[in-house]
Short mmCIF file of C-alpha atoms and ligand atoms in Angstrom, two decimals:
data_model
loop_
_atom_site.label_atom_id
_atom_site.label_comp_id
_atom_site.label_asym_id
_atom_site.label_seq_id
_atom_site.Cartn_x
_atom_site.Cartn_y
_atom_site.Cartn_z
CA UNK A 1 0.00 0.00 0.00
CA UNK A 2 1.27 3.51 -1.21
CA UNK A 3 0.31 6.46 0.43
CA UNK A 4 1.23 10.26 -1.01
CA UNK A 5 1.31 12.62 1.17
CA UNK A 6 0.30 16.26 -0.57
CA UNK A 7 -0.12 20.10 1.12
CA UNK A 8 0.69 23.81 1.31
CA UNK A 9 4.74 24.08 1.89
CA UNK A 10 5.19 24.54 5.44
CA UNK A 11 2.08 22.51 6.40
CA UNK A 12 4.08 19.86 8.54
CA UNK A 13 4.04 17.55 5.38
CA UNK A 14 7.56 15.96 5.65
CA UNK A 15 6.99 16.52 9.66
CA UNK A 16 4.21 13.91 9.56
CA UNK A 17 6.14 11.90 7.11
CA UNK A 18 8.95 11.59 9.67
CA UNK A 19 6.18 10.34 12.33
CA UNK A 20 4.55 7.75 9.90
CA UNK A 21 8.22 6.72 8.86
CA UNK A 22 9.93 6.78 11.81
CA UNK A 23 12.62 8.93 9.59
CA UNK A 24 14.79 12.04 10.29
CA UNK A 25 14.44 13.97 7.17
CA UNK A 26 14.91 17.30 7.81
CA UNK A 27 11.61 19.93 7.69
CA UNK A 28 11.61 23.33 7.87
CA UNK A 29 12.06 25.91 5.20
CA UNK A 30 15.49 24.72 4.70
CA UNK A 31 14.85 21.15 3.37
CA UNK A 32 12.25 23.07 0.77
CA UNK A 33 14.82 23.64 -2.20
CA UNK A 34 15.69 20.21 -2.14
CA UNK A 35 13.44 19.12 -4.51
CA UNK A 36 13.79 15.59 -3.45
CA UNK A 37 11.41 13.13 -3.36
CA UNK A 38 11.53 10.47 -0.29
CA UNK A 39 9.99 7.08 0.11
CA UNK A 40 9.82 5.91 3.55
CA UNK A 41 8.41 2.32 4.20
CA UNK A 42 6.95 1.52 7.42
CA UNK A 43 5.64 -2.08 9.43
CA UNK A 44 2.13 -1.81 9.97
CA UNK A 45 2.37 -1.97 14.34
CA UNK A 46 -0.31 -4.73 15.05
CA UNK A 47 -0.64 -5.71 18.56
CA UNK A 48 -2.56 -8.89 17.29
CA UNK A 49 0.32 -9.69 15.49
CA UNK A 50 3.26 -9.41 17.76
CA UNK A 51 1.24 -11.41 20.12
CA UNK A 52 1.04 -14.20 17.72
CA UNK A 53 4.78 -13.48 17.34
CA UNK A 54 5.55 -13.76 20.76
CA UNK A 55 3.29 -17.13 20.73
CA UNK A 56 5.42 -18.70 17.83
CA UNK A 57 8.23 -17.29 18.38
CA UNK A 58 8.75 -17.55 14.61
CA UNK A 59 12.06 -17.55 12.67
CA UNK A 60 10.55 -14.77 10.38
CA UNK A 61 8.14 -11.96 11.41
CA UNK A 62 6.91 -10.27 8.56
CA UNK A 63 4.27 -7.22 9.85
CA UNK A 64 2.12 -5.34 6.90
CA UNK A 65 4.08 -2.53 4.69
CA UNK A 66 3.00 0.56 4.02
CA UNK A 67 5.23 2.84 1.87
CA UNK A 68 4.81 7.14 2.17
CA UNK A 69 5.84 9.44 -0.54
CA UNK A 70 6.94 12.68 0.76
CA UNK A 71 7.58 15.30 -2.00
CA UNK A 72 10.55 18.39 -0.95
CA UNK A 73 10.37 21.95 -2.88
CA UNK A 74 8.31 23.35 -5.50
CA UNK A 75 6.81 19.96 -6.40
CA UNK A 76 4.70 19.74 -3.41
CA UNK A 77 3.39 23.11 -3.93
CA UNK A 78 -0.26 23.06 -5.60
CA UNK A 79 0.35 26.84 -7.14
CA UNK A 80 1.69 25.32 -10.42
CA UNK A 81 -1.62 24.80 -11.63
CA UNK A 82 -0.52 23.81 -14.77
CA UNK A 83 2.17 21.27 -13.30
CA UNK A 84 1.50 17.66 -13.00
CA UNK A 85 2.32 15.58 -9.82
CA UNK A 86 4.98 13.46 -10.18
CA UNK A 87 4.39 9.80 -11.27
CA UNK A 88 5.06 8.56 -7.46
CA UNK A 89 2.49 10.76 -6.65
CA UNK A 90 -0.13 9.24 -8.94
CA UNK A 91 0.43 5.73 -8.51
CA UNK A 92 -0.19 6.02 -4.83
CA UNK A 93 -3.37 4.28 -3.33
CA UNK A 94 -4.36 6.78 -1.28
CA UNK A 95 -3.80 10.62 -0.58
CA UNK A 96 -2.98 12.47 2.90
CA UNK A 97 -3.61 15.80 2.74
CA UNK A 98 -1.69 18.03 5.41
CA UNK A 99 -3.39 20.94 6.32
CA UNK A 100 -2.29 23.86 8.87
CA UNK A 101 -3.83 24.47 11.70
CA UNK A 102 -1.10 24.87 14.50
CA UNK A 103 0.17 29.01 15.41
CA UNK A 104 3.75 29.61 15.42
CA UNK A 105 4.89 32.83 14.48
CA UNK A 106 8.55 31.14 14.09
CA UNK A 107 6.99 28.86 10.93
CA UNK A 108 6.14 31.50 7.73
CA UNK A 109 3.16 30.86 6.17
CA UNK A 110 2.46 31.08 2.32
CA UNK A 111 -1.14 32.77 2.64
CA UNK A 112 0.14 35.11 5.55
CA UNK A 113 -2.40 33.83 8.03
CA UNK A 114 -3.51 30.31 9.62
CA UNK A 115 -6.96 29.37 7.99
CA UNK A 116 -7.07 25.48 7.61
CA UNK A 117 -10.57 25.80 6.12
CA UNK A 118 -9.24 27.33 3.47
CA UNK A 119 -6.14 26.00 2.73
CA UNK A 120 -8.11 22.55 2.40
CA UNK A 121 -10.32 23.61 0.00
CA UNK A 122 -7.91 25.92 -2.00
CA UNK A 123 -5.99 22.77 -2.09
CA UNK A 124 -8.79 20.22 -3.12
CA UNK A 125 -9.96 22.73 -5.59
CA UNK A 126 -6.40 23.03 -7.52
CA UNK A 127 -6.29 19.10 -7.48
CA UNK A 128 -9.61 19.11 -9.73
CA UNK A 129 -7.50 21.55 -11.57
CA UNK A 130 -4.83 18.63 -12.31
CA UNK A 131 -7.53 15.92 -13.02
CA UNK A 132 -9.17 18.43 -15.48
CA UNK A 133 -6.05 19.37 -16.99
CA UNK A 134 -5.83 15.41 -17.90
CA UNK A 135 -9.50 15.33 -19.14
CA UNK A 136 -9.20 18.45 -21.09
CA UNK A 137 -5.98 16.64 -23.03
CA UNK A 138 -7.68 13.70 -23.42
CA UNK A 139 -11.09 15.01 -24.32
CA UNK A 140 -9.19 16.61 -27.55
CA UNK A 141 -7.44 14.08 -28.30
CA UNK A 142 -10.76 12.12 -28.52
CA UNK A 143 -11.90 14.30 -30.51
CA UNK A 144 -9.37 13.90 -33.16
CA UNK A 145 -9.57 10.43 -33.55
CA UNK A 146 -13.40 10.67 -33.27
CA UNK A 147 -12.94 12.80 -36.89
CA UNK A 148 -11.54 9.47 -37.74
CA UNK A 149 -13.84 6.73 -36.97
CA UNK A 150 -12.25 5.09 -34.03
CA UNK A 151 -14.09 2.97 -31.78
CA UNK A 152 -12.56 3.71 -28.70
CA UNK A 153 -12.58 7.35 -29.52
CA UNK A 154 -16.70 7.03 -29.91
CA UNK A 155 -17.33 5.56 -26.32
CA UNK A 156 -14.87 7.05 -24.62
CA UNK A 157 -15.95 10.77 -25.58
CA UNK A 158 -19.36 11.17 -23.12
CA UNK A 159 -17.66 9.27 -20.53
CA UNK A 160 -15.01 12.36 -20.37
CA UNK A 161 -17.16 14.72 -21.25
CA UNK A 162 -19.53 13.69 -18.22
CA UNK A 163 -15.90 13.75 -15.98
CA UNK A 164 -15.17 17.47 -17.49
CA UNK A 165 -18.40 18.44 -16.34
CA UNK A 166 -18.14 16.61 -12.74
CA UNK A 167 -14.85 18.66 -12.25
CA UNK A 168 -15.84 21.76 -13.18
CA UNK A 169 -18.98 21.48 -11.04
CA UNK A 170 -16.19 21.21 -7.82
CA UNK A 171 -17.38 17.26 -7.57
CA UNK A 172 -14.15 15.02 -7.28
CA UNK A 173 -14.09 11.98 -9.49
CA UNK A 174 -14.25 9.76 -6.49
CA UNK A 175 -18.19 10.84 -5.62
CA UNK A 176 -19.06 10.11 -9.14
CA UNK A 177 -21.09 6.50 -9.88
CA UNK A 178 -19.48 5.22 -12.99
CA UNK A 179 -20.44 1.25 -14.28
CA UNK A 180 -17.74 -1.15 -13.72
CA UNK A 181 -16.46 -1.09 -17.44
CA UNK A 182 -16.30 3.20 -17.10
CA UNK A 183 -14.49 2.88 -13.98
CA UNK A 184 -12.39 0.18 -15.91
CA UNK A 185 -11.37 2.51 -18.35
CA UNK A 186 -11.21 6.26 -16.00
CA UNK A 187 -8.67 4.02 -14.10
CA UNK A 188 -5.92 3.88 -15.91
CA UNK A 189 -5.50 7.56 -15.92
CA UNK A 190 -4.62 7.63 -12.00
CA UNK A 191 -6.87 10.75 -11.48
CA UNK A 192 -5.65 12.04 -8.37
CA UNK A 193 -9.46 12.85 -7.28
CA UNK A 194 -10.52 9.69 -7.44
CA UNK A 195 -8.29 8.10 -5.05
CA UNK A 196 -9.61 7.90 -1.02
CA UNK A 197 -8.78 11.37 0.44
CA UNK A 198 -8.00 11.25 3.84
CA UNK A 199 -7.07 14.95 5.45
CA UNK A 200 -4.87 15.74 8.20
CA UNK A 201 -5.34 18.80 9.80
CA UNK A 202 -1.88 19.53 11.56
CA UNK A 203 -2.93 20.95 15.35
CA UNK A 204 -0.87 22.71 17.93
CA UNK A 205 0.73 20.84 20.44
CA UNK A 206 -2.64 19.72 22.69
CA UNK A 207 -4.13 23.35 21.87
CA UNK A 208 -7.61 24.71 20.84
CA UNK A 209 -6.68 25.65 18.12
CA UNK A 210 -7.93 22.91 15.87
CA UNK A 211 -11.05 22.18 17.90
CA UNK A 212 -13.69 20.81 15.68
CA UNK A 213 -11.88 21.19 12.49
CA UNK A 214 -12.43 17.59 11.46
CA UNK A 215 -16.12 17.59 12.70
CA UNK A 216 -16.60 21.29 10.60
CA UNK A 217 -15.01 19.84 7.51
CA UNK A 218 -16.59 16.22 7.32
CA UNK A 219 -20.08 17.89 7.83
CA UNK A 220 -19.83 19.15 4.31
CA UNK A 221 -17.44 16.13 2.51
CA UNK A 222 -17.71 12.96 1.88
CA UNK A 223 -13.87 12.22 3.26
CA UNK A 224 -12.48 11.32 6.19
CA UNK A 225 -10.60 13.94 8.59
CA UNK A 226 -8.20 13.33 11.47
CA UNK A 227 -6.18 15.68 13.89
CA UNK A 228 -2.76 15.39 14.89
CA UNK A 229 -0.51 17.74 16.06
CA UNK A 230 2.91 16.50 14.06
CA UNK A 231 5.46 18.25 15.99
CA UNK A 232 3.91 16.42 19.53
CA UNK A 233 3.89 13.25 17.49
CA UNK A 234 7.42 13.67 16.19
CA UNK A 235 8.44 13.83 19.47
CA UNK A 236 6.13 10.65 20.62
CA UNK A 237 7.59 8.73 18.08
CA UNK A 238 10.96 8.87 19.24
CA UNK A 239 10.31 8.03 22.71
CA UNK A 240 10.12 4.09 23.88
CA UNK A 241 7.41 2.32 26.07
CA UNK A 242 6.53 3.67 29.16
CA UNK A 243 8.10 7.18 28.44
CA UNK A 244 5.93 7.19 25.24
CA UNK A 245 2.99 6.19 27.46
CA UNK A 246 3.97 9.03 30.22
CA UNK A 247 4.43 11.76 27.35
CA UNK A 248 0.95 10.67 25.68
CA UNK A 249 -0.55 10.96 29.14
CA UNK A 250 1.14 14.22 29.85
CA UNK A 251 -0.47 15.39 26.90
CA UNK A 252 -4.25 13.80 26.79
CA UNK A 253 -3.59 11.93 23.89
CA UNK A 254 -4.78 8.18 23.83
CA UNK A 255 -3.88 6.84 20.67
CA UNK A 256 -0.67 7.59 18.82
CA UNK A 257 -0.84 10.04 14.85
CA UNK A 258 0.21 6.85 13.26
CA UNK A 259 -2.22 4.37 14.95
CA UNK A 260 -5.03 6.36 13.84
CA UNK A 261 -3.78 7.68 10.54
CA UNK A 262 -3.32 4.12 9.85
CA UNK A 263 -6.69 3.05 10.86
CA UNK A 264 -8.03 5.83 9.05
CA UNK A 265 -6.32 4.55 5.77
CA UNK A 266 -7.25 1.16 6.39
CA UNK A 267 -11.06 2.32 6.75
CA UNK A 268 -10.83 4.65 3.59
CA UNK A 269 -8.88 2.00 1.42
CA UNK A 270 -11.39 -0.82 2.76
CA UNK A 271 -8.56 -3.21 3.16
CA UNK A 272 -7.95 -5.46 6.37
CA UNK A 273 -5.74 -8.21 7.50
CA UNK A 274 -5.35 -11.57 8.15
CA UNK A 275 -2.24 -14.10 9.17
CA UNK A 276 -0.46 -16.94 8.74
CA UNK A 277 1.24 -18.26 11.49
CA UNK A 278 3.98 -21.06 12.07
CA UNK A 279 6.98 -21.79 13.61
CA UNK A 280 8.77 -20.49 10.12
CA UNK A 281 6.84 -17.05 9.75
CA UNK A 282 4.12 -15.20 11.24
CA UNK A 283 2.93 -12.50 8.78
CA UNK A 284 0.34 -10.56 7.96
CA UNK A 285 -1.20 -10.00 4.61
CA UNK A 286 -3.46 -6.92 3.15
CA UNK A 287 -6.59 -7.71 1.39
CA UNK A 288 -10.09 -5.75 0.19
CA UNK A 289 -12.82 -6.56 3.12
CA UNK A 290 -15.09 -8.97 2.01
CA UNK A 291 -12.58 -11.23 0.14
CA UNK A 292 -13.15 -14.64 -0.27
CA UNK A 293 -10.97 -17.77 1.10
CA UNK A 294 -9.78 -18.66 -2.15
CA UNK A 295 -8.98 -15.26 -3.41
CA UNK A 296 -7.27 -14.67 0.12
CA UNK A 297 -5.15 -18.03 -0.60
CA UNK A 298 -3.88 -16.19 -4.10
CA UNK A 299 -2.78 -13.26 -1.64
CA UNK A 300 -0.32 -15.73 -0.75
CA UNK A 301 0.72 -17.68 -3.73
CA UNK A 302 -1.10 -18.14 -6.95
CA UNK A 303 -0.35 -22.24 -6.64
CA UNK A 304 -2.70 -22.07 -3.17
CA UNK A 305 -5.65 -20.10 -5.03
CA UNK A 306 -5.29 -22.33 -8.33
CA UNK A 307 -4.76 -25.46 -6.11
CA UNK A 308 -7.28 -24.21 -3.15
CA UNK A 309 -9.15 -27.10 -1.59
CA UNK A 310 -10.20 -25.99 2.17
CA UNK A 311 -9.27 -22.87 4.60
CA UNK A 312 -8.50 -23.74 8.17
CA UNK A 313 -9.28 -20.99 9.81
CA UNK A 314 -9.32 -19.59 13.89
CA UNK A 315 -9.76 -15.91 15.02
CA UNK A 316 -6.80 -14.17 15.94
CA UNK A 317 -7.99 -13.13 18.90
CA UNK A 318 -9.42 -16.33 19.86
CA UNK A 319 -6.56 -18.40 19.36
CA UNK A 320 -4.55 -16.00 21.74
CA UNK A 321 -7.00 -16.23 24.30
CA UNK A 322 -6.86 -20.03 24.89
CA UNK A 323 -3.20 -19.79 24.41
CA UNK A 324 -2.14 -22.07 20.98
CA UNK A 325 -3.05 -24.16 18.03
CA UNK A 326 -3.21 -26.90 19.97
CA UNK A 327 -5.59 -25.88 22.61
CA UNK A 328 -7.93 -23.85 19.89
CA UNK A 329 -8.08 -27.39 18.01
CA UNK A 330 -9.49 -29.05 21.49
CA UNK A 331 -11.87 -26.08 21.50
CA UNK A 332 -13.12 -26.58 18.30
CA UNK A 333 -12.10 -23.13 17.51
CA UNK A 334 -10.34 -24.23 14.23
CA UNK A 335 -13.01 -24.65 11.49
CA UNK A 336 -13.00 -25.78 7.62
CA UNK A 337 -13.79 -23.26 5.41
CA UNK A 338 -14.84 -23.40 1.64
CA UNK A 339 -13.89 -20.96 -1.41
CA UNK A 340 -16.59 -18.94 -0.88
CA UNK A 341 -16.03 -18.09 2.78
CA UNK A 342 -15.31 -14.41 2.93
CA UNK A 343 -12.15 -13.36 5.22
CA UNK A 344 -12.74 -11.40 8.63
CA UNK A 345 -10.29 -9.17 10.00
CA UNK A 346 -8.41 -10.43 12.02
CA UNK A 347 -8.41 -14.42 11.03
CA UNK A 348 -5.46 -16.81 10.93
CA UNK A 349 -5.80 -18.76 7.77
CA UNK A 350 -3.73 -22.30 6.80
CA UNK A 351 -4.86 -22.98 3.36
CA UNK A 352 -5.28 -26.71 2.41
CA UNK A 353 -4.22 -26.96 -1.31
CA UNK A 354 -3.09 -29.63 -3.99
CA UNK A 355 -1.86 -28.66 -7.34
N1 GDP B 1 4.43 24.61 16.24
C1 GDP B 1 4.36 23.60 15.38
N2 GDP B 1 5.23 23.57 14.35
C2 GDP B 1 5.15 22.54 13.48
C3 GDP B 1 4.17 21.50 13.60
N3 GDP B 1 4.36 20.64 12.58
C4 GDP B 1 5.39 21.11 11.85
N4 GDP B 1 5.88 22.26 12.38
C5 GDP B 1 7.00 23.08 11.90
O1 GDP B 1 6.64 23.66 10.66
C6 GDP B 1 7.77 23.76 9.80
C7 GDP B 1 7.45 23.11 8.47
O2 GDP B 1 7.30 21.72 8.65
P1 GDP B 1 7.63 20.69 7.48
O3 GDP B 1 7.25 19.35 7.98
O4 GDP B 1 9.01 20.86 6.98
O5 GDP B 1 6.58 21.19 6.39
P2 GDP B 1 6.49 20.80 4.83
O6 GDP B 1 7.06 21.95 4.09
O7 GDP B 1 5.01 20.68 4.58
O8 GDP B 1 7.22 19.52 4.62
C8 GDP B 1 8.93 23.09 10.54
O9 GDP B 1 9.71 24.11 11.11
C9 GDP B 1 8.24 22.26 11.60
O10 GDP B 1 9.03 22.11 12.75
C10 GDP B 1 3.27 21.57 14.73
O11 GDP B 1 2.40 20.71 14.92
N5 GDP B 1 3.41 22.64 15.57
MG1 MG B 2 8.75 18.99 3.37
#
């Protein structure tokens, strides 16, 4: 899973970065010029799963991956109107938009003033800018080729049209119903609209001053908001145990930036987990809810989806509370499962196959 992370310069962008990626890049005005773009990939933390780590005490432990994009300088800024995001940008799977809302007269802002509700919606209104940019090119070229008879050209035209029009209402492409074979075809563009939005609004440390943001903005969009305050968190995720626990107390805070901008993603991508466990490896694999056994199996290895016979399958949390396989066996807590059986968060699957 890729996650982009996009905002104003000076928003707390590579800030949050370093909290999600556990990384040291530098922030501040002087890492701007940089131009750099940095890739940090994180473990998914999973207190399910190191528990079924500590159970197995496995030779591997493999944890989900998530992988942020952090973009330096003048490519992060949305002013460029006319600029396109870079291709590491477009391929991601989801978008984090950092938004301003902490006061610090040390930290310059680009507007002059701290106004998150309009920095978010400057900034969501200059990414239909982008994705129109991309229709506008392609509706012409369409157009052309339409002159000449071409097939693709003929059916493809409304569908862009209808897009053009979406955008320039202010509607991003990820409200609008398309069929299956539309959305087929509009996805091969990457529009950057149509991916899951999640915003960040970037809080003082444990002030007001963000109060109600999210609540404010999700009233009137269909995305999901979260607060954090990235320079606490920065600090939070360099401390350890118990002094991370004491420092989170200290400051009211209950569950870590990254736990819940991770949840958050999760939610937005609709995605979840299950595991594999064994004395070899206990890992955890990504998957769309609602997936079924055998298309779970293929997660794995195409040879166990092809091959796929019967799921064995025990709750994660179940099997931890009567303490191993063994024990959940006695229990009955181990059942056979068929193709069709659709994956819950959570499970431990040990797929039967023969190919
Ligand atoms: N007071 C305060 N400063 C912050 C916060 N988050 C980031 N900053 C500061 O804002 C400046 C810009 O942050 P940076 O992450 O480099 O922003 P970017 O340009 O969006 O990557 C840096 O000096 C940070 O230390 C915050 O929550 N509170
Ligand atoms: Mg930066």
């Amino acid at each position: 899973m890729r996650i982009g992370i996009l905002g104003y310069p000076q928003s707390g962008k590579t800030t949050l970065f370093n909290v999600l990626s556990r990384a040291h890049a530098p922030t501040g005005l002087g890492a701007a010029s940089s131009g750099a773009i940095q890739i940090g990939t994180v473990q998914v933390p999973d207190p399910r799963l190191e528990a079924l780590r500590d159970m197995f005490e496995p030779k591997k432990y493999t944890p989900a991956r998530i992988e942020y994009i952090d973009l330096a300088g003048q490519a992060d800024s949305g002013r460029n109107q006319s600029a396109l995001l870079p291709q590491q940008i477009t391929s991601a799977d989801l978008i984090l938009l950092v938004v301003r809302a902490f006061d610090d007269p040390a930290v310059h802002h680009p507007e002059g003033s701290v106004d998150p509700m309009r920095d978010v919606s400057n900034f969501t209104d200059e990414l239909l800018l982008k994705d129109m940019a991309v229709v506008e090119g392609r509706i012409e070229r369409l157009k052309k080729a339409k002159g000449t008879g071409a097939k693709e050209a003929v059916e493809e035209l409304p569908l862009m049209e209808r897009l053009l029009e979406a955008l320039e209402a202010g509607t991003p492409l990820r409200d609008i119903e398309l069929r299956p074979e539309e959305e087929k075809s509009v996805r091969g563009y990457q529009f950057i609209t149509a991916k899951p939005l999640l915003v960040v609004f970037n809080t003082g440390d444990g002030e007001a001053a963000g109060a109600g943001l999210v609540e404010k903005y999700a009233a009137g969009n269909k995305v999901l908001a979260v607060e954090i305050s990235g320079k606490a968190e920065m600090e939070i995720a360099d401390l350890e145990g118990d002094e991370q626990r004491e420092f989170m107390e200290l400051l009211g805070i209950t569950s870590s930036g990254l736990d819940r901008v991770i949840a958050a993603s999760y939610g937005l991508l609709g995605v979840c987990s299950f595991f594999t466990v064994g004395t070899d490896e206990v890992r955890a694999w990504t998957i769309p809810d609602q997936t079924p056994a055998v298309e779970a199996a293929g997660a794995i290895h195409s040879d166990l989806q092809r091959g796929f016979i019967r799921a064995e399958v025990v709750g994660g949390k179940e099997l931890l509370e009567v303490g191993g396989m063994s024990a959940a066996k006695e229990k009955n807590l181990v059942r056979l499962e068929g193709k069709e059986y659709l994956v819950q968060d959570g499970d431990i699957l040990n797929i039967r196959f023969s190919v």
